[in-house]
XYZ file of C-alpha atoms in Angstrom:
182
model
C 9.174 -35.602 -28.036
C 12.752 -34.350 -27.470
C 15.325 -36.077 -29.021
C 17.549 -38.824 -27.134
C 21.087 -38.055 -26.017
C 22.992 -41.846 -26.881
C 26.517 -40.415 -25.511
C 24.276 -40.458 -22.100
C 23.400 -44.011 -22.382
C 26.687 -45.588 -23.781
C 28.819 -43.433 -20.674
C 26.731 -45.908 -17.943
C 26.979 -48.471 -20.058
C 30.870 -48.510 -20.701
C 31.221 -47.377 -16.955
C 29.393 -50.634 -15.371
C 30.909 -52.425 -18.053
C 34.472 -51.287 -17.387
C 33.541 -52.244 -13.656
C 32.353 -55.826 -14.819
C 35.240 -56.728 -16.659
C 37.533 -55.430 -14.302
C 35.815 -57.537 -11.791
C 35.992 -60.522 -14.151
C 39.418 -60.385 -15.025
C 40.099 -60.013 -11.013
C 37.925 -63.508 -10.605
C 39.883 -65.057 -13.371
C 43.440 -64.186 -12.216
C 42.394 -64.990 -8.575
C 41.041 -68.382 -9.601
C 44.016 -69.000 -11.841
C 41.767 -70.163 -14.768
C 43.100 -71.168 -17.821
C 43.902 -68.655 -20.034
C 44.014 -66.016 -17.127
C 46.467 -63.931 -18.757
C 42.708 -62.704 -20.535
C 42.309 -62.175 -17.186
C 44.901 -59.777 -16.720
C 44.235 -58.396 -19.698
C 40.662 -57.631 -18.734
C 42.037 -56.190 -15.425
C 44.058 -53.781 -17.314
C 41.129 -52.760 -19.725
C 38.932 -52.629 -17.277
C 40.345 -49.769 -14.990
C 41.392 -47.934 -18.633
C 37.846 -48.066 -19.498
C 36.776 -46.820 -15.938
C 38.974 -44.253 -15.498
C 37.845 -43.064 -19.360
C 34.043 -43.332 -18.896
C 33.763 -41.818 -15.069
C 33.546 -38.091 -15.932
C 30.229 -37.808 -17.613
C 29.643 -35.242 -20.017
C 27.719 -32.071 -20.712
C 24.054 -32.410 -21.464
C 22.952 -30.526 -24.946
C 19.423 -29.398 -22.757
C 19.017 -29.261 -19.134
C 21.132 -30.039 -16.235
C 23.892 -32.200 -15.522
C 24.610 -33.818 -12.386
C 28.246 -34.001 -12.104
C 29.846 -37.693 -10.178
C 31.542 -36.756 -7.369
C 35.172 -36.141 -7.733
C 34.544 -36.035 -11.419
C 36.446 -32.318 -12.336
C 40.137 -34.442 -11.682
C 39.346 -36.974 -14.084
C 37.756 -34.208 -16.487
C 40.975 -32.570 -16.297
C 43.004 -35.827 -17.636
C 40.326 -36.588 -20.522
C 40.735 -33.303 -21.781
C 44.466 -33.214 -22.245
C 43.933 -36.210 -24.908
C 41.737 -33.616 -26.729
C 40.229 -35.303 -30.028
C 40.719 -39.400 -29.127
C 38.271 -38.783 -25.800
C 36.052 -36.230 -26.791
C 35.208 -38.178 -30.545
C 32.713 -40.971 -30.210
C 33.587 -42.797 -32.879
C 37.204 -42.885 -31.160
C 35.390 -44.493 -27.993
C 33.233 -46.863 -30.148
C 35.916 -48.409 -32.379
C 38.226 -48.378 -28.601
C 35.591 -50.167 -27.043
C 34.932 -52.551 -29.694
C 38.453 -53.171 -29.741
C 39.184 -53.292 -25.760
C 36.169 -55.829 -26.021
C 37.304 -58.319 -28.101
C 40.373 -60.672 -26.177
C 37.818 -60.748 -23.019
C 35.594 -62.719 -24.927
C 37.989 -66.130 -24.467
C 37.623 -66.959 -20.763
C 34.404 -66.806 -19.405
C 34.934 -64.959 -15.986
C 35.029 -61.719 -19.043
C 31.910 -62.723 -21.526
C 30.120 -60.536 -19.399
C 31.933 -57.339 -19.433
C 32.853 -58.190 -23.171
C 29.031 -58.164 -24.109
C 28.300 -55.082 -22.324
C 31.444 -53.128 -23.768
C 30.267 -54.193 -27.438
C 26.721 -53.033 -26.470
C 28.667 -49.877 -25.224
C 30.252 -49.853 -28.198
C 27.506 -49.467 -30.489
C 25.305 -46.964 -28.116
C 28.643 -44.767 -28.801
C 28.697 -45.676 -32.452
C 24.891 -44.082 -32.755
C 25.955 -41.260 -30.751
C 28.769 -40.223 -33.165
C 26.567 -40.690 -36.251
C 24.234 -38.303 -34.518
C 26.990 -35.755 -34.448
C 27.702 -35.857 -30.469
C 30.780 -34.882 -29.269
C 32.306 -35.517 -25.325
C 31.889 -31.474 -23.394
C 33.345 -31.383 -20.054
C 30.940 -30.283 -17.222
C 31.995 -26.027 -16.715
C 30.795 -24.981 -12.642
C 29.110 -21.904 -13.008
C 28.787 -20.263 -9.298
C 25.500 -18.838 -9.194
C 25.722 -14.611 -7.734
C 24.907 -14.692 -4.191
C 22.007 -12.754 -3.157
C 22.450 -9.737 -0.641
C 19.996 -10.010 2.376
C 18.283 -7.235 1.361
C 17.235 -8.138 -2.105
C 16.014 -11.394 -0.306
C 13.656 -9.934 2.417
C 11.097 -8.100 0.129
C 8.404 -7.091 2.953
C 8.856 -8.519 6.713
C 5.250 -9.603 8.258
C 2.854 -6.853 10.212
C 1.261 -8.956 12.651
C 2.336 -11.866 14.869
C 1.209 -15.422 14.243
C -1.106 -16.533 13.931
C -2.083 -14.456 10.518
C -6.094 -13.908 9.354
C -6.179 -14.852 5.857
C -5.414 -11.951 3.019
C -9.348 -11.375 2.988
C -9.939 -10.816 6.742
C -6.679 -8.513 6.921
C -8.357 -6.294 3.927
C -11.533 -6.030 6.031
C -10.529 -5.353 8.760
C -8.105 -2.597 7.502
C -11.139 -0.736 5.924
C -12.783 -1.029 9.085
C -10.288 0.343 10.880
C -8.642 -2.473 13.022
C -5.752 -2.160 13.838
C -4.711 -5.222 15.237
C -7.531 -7.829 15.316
C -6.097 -10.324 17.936
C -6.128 -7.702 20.752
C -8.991 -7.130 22.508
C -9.785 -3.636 24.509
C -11.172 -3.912 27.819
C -13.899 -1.322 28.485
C -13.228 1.157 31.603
């Protein structure tokens, strides 16, 4: 069994919970609930948290499936250098970012999922993972010719490999035409 990549799992789980309590906080402002300054709060957190967790990072094995639009946001996680690309950074942020939504309830939600987040990140770092930005690679483009290896002798439709060999020791040379006798 390989072994599990956490950072993968705690990015989509900040990400929908960044969405959630930016949602929340939206409901709580918008229903003027007591104690919505939480609210805006949460709002606030929210798109920080979204913004933070959209660019997904490199995979350690295999492929990785970049979001769209995702190289602009790589570009602004990078410049903070060492607070985004450290996971222990983004656990103890999360678990910090998490704790004033936790006093209205439009933000429980997103508050639980950012603490679950929180420790999916904390397991990550302990593991030694680090953020690694997503590098394009263009693959070399392929010249017709070194596509087209041996064009087809005969027009469809094709005997099979074994009739073609027979037929070529026989001394056919095309089997689909038939010669009329004079």
């Amino acid at each position: 069994m390989g072994q599990i990549e956490w950072a993968m799992w705690a990015n989509e789980q900040a990400l929908a919970s960044g969405v959630i309590l930016l949602s929340g906080g939206i409901v709580a402002v918008a229903g003027q609930f007591k104690g919505w300054q939480f609210g805006a709060y949460a709002i606030a957190a929210g798109a920080l948290i979204t913004l933070l967790e959209y660019p997904r990072s490199k995979r350690k094995k295999g492929s990785t499936i970049e979001r769209c639009g995702q190289k602009h946001m790589t570009a602004v996680v990078k410049v903070f250098g060492p607070l985004t690309r450290n996971y222990y950074v983004r656990a103890f942020l999360h678990a910090g970012l998490a704790v004033p939504g936790g006093f209205i309830l439009a933000t429980v939600l997103g508050t639980v999922c950012l603490g679950i987040a929180a420790i999916i990140y904390f397991v990550a770092a302990v593991c030694g993972e680090e953020w690694r930005p997503i590098e394009v690679r263009e693959e070399p483009k392929l010249k017709v010719s070194e596509t087209i290896k041996r064009p087809p002798e005969n027009p469809p439709p094709r005997p099979p490999p074994e009739a073609r060999r027979k037929q070529a020791d026989e001394g056919h040379a095309n089997p689909t035409v038939v010669q009329d006798e004079v």
